[in-house]
Amino acid sequence: MCEQDWKRYRKYRFQLLTVWLASAPAALLCGVLSQSLFHSDVLLSLASVAFFVLFLYTGIRFQNFPCPRCRQSFAGKWWNNQSVFARSCHHCGLAKFGVCEE
Ligand SMILES: [Zn+2]
């Protein structure tokens, strides 16, 4: 069970990083396509909103990842969230990618 949770953690982190890194080239491409096809910025605006929503979704999902042991937020509370830099669970102290004994 614990290994599945850490696998899901890595997947969420990869998706967040992918959205973050792909947003700039995708916006550039949409801007060029929008200007050449529609002679306006409508496609660029839509793509910007879509990437912003996708970034929010993946970011919030990653920030609220539940600890495999105690099932509370691994990175901390909303006012003290260590995000990707959290090395251990804020609540029970389980190390990142650590083995949870049940
Ligand atoms: Zn925990």
JSON list of C-alpha atoms and ligand atoms in Angstrom, two decimals:
[
{"chain": "A", "resi": 1, "resn": "MET", "atom": "CA", "xyz": [0.00, 0.00, 0.00]},
{"chain": "A", "resi": 2, "resn": "CYS", "atom": "CA", "xyz": [2.77, 2.41, 0.93]},
{"chain": "A", "resi": 3, "resn": "GLU", "atom": "CA", "xyz": [4.66, 1.80, -2.30]},
{"chain": "A", "resi": 4, "resn": "GLN", "atom": "CA", "xyz": [1.51, 2.53, -4.30]},
{"chain": "A", "resi": 5, "resn": "ASP", "atom": "CA", "xyz": [1.14, 5.85, -2.46]},
{"chain": "A", "resi": 6, "resn": "TRP", "atom": "CA", "xyz": [4.71, 6.88, -3.18]},
{"chain": "A", "resi": 7, "resn": "LYS", "atom": "CA", "xyz": [4.26, 5.87, -6.81]},
{"chain": "A", "resi": 8, "resn": "ARG", "atom": "CA", "xyz": [1.21, 8.15, -6.93]},
{"chain": "A", "resi": 9, "resn": "TYR", "atom": "CA", "xyz": [3.25, 10.93, -5.26]},
{"chain": "A", "resi": 10, "resn": "ARG", "atom": "CA", "xyz": [5.89, 10.66, -7.99]},
{"chain": "A", "resi": 11, "resn": "LYS", "atom": "CA", "xyz": [3.17, 10.72, -10.66]},
{"chain": "A", "resi": 12, "resn": "TYR", "atom": "CA", "xyz": [1.60, 13.87, -9.20]},
{"chain": "A", "resi": 13, "resn": "ARG", "atom": "CA", "xyz": [5.00, 15.55, -8.94]},
{"chain": "A", "resi": 14, "resn": "PHE", "atom": "CA", "xyz": [5.86, 14.63, -12.54]},
{"chain": "A", "resi": 15, "resn": "GLN", "atom": "CA", "xyz": [2.51, 15.94, -13.80]},
{"chain": "A", "resi": 16, "resn": "LEU", "atom": "CA", "xyz": [2.93, 19.24, -11.95]},
{"chain": "A", "resi": 17, "resn": "LEU", "atom": "CA", "xyz": [6.46, 19.67, -13.30]},
{"chain": "A", "resi": 18, "resn": "THR", "atom": "CA", "xyz": [5.32, 18.79, -16.81]},
{"chain": "A", "resi": 19, "resn": "VAL", "atom": "CA", "xyz": [2.48, 21.31, -16.77]},
{"chain": "A", "resi": 20, "resn": "TRP", "atom": "CA", "xyz": [4.80, 23.98, -15.38]},
{"chain": "A", "resi": 21, "resn": "LEU", "atom": "CA", "xyz": [7.54, 23.38, -17.96]},
{"chain": "A", "resi": 22, "resn": "ALA", "atom": "CA", "xyz": [5.19, 22.92, -20.91]},
{"chain": "A", "resi": 23, "resn": "SER", "atom": "CA", "xyz": [3.14, 26.06, -20.26]},
{"chain": "A", "resi": 24, "resn": "ALA", "atom": "CA", "xyz": [5.64, 28.53, -21.76]},
{"chain": "A", "resi": 25, "resn": "PRO", "atom": "CA", "xyz": [6.31, 26.68, -25.06]},
{"chain": "A", "resi": 26, "resn": "ALA", "atom": "CA", "xyz": [2.61, 25.86, -25.40]},
{"chain": "A", "resi": 27, "resn": "ALA", "atom": "CA", "xyz": [1.64, 29.49, -24.88]},
{"chain": "A", "resi": 28, "resn": "LEU", "atom": "CA", "xyz": [4.20, 30.56, -27.44]},
{"chain": "A", "resi": 29, "resn": "LEU", "atom": "CA", "xyz": [2.89, 28.02, -29.96]},
{"chain": "A", "resi": 30, "resn": "CYS", "atom": "CA", "xyz": [-0.72, 29.04, -29.31]},
{"chain": "A", "resi": 31, "resn": "GLY", "atom": "CA", "xyz": [0.21, 32.68, -29.72]},
{"chain": "A", "resi": 32, "resn": "VAL", "atom": "CA", "xyz": [1.81, 32.04, -33.09]},
{"chain": "A", "resi": 33, "resn": "LEU", "atom": "CA", "xyz": [-1.08, 29.84, -34.26]},
{"chain": "A", "resi": 34, "resn": "SER", "atom": "CA", "xyz": [-3.63, 32.32, -33.02]},
{"chain": "A", "resi": 35, "resn": "GLN", "atom": "CA", "xyz": [-2.04, 35.18, -34.90]},
{"chain": "A", "resi": 36, "resn": "SER", "atom": "CA", "xyz": [-1.58, 33.24, -38.13]},
{"chain": "A", "resi": 37, "resn": "LEU", "atom": "CA", "xyz": [-5.02, 31.57, -38.17]},
{"chain": "A", "resi": 38, "resn": "PHE", "atom": "CA", "xyz": [-7.38, 34.02, -36.51]},
{"chain": "A", "resi": 39, "resn": "HIS", "atom": "CA", "xyz": [-5.37, 37.27, -36.53]},
{"chain": "A", "resi": 40, "resn": "SER", "atom": "CA", "xyz": [-6.25, 37.71, -32.88]},
{"chain": "A", "resi": 41, "resn": "ASP", "atom": "CA", "xyz": [-5.15, 36.49, -29.47]},
{"chain": "A", "resi": 42, "resn": "VAL", "atom": "CA", "xyz": [-8.22, 34.40, -28.73]},
{"chain": "A", "resi": 43, "resn": "LEU", "atom": "CA", "xyz": [-6.40, 31.05, -28.87]},
{"chain": "A", "resi": 44, "resn": "LEU", "atom": "CA", "xyz": [-3.59, 32.40, -26.73]},
{"chain": "A", "resi": 45, "resn": "SER", "atom": "CA", "xyz": [-6.10, 33.60, -24.14]},
{"chain": "A", "resi": 46, "resn": "LEU", "atom": "CA", "xyz": [-7.92, 30.28, -24.07]},
{"chain": "A", "resi": 47, "resn": "ALA", "atom": "CA", "xyz": [-4.67, 28.33, -23.79]},
{"chain": "A", "resi": 48, "resn": "SER", "atom": "CA", "xyz": [-3.47, 30.59, -20.97]},
{"chain": "A", "resi": 49, "resn": "VAL", "atom": "CA", "xyz": [-6.65, 30.05, -19.00]},
{"chain": "A", "resi": 50, "resn": "ALA", "atom": "CA", "xyz": [-6.53, 26.29, -19.64]},
{"chain": "A", "resi": 51, "resn": "PHE", "atom": "CA", "xyz": [-2.92, 26.01, -18.49]},
{"chain": "A", "resi": 52, "resn": "PHE", "atom": "CA", "xyz": [-3.62, 28.14, -15.43]},
{"chain": "A", "resi": 53, "resn": "VAL", "atom": "CA", "xyz": [-6.51, 25.88, -14.43]},
{"chain": "A", "resi": 54, "resn": "LEU", "atom": "CA", "xyz": [-4.43, 22.77, -15.11]},
{"chain": "A", "resi": 55, "resn": "PHE", "atom": "CA", "xyz": [-1.54, 24.18, -13.07]},
{"chain": "A", "resi": 56, "resn": "LEU", "atom": "CA", "xyz": [-3.90, 24.98, -10.18]},
{"chain": "A", "resi": 57, "resn": "TYR", "atom": "CA", "xyz": [-5.42, 21.51, -10.30]},
{"chain": "A", "resi": 58, "resn": "THR", "atom": "CA", "xyz": [-2.12, 19.62, -10.39]},
{"chain": "A", "resi": 59, "resn": "GLY", "atom": "CA", "xyz": [-0.56, 21.95, -7.81]},
{"chain": "A", "resi": 60, "resn": "ILE", "atom": "CA", "xyz": [-3.39, 21.67, -5.30]},
{"chain": "A", "resi": 61, "resn": "ARG", "atom": "CA", "xyz": [-3.53, 17.90, -5.77]},
{"chain": "A", "resi": 62, "resn": "PHE", "atom": "CA", "xyz": [0.21, 17.64, -5.15]},
{"chain": "A", "resi": 63, "resn": "GLN", "atom": "CA", "xyz": [0.16, 20.00, -2.15]},
{"chain": "A", "resi": 64, "resn": "ASN", "atom": "CA", "xyz": [-2.61, 18.01, -0.49]},
{"chain": "A", "resi": 65, "resn": "PHE", "atom": "CA", "xyz": [-1.04, 14.60, -1.06]},
{"chain": "A", "resi": 66, "resn": "PRO", "atom": "CA", "xyz": [-1.94, 12.48, 1.98]},
{"chain": "A", "resi": 67, "resn": "CYS", "atom": "CA", "xyz": [0.82, 10.85, 3.99]},
{"chain": "A", "resi": 68, "resn": "PRO", "atom": "CA", "xyz": [0.78, 7.07, 3.43]},
{"chain": "A", "resi": 69, "resn": "ARG", "atom": "CA", "xyz": [0.98, 6.46, 7.19]},
{"chain": "A", "resi": 70, "resn": "CYS", "atom": "CA", "xyz": [-1.25, 9.03, 8.89]},
{"chain": "A", "resi": 71, "resn": "ARG", "atom": "CA", "xyz": [-3.34, 10.15, 5.87]},
{"chain": "A", "resi": 72, "resn": "GLN", "atom": "CA", "xyz": [-2.91, 13.85, 6.70]},
{"chain": "A", "resi": 73, "resn": "SER", "atom": "CA", "xyz": [-1.29, 16.32, 4.33]},
{"chain": "A", "resi": 74, "resn": "PHE", "atom": "CA", "xyz": [2.32, 15.19, 3.84]},
{"chain": "A", "resi": 75, "resn": "ALA", "atom": "CA", "xyz": [3.74, 18.63, 3.06]},
{"chain": "A", "resi": 76, "resn": "GLY", "atom": "CA", "xyz": [2.13, 20.41, 5.98]},
{"chain": "A", "resi": 77, "resn": "LYS", "atom": "CA", "xyz": [-0.77, 22.69, 6.68]},
{"chain": "A", "resi": 78, "resn": "TRP", "atom": "CA", "xyz": [-1.95, 25.44, 4.36]},
{"chain": "A", "resi": 79, "resn": "TRP", "atom": "CA", "xyz": [-0.08, 28.15, 6.28]},
{"chain": "A", "resi": 80, "resn": "ASN", "atom": "CA", "xyz": [3.13, 26.11, 6.61]},
{"chain": "A", "resi": 81, "resn": "ASN", "atom": "CA", "xyz": [3.39, 24.00, 3.48]},
{"chain": "A", "resi": 82, "resn": "GLN", "atom": "CA", "xyz": [6.88, 22.86, 2.46]},
{"chain": "A", "resi": 83, "resn": "SER", "atom": "CA", "xyz": [5.63, 21.50, -0.85]},
{"chain": "A", "resi": 84, "resn": "VAL", "atom": "CA", "xyz": [8.27, 19.62, -2.85]},
{"chain": "A", "resi": 85, "resn": "PHE", "atom": "CA", "xyz": [10.89, 20.48, -0.23]},
{"chain": "A", "resi": 86, "resn": "ALA", "atom": "CA", "xyz": [9.19, 18.49, 2.54]},
{"chain": "A", "resi": 87, "resn": "ARG", "atom": "CA", "xyz": [11.60, 15.76, 3.57]},
{"chain": "A", "resi": 88, "resn": "SER", "atom": "CA", "xyz": [9.30, 14.14, 6.06]},
{"chain": "A", "resi": 89, "resn": "CYS", "atom": "CA", "xyz": [5.64, 14.13, 7.00]},
{"chain": "A", "resi": 90, "resn": "HIS", "atom": "CA", "xyz": [4.65, 17.27, 8.86]},
{"chain": "A", "resi": 91, "resn": "HIS", "atom": "CA", "xyz": [2.40, 15.26, 11.18]},
{"chain": "A", "resi": 92, "resn": "CYS", "atom": "CA", "xyz": [3.93, 11.82, 11.88]},
{"chain": "A", "resi": 93, "resn": "GLY", "atom": "CA", "xyz": [7.55, 12.27, 10.72]},
{"chain": "A", "resi": 94, "resn": "LEU", "atom": "CA", "xyz": [7.53, 9.57, 8.03]},
{"chain": "A", "resi": 95, "resn": "ALA", "atom": "CA", "xyz": [10.48, 10.22, 5.72]},
{"chain": "A", "resi": 96, "resn": "LYS", "atom": "CA", "xyz": [9.74, 10.93, 2.08]},
{"chain": "A", "resi": 97, "resn": "PHE", "atom": "CA", "xyz": [9.65, 7.61, 0.23]},
{"chain": "A", "resi": 98, "resn": "GLY", "atom": "CA", "xyz": [10.06, 5.87, 3.58]},
{"chain": "A", "resi": 99, "resn": "VAL", "atom": "CA", "xyz": [8.63, 2.48, 4.39]},
{"chain": "A", "resi": 100, "resn": "CYS", "atom": "CA", "xyz": [5.49, 2.55, 6.50]},
{"chain": "A", "resi": 101, "resn": "GLU", "atom": "CA", "xyz": [5.27, -0.33, 8.88]},
{"chain": "A", "resi": 102, "resn": "GLU", "atom": "CA", "xyz": [1.70, -1.33, 9.57]},
{"chain": "B", "resi": 1, "resn": "ZN", "atom": "ZN", "xyz": [2.23, 11.29, 8.25]}
]
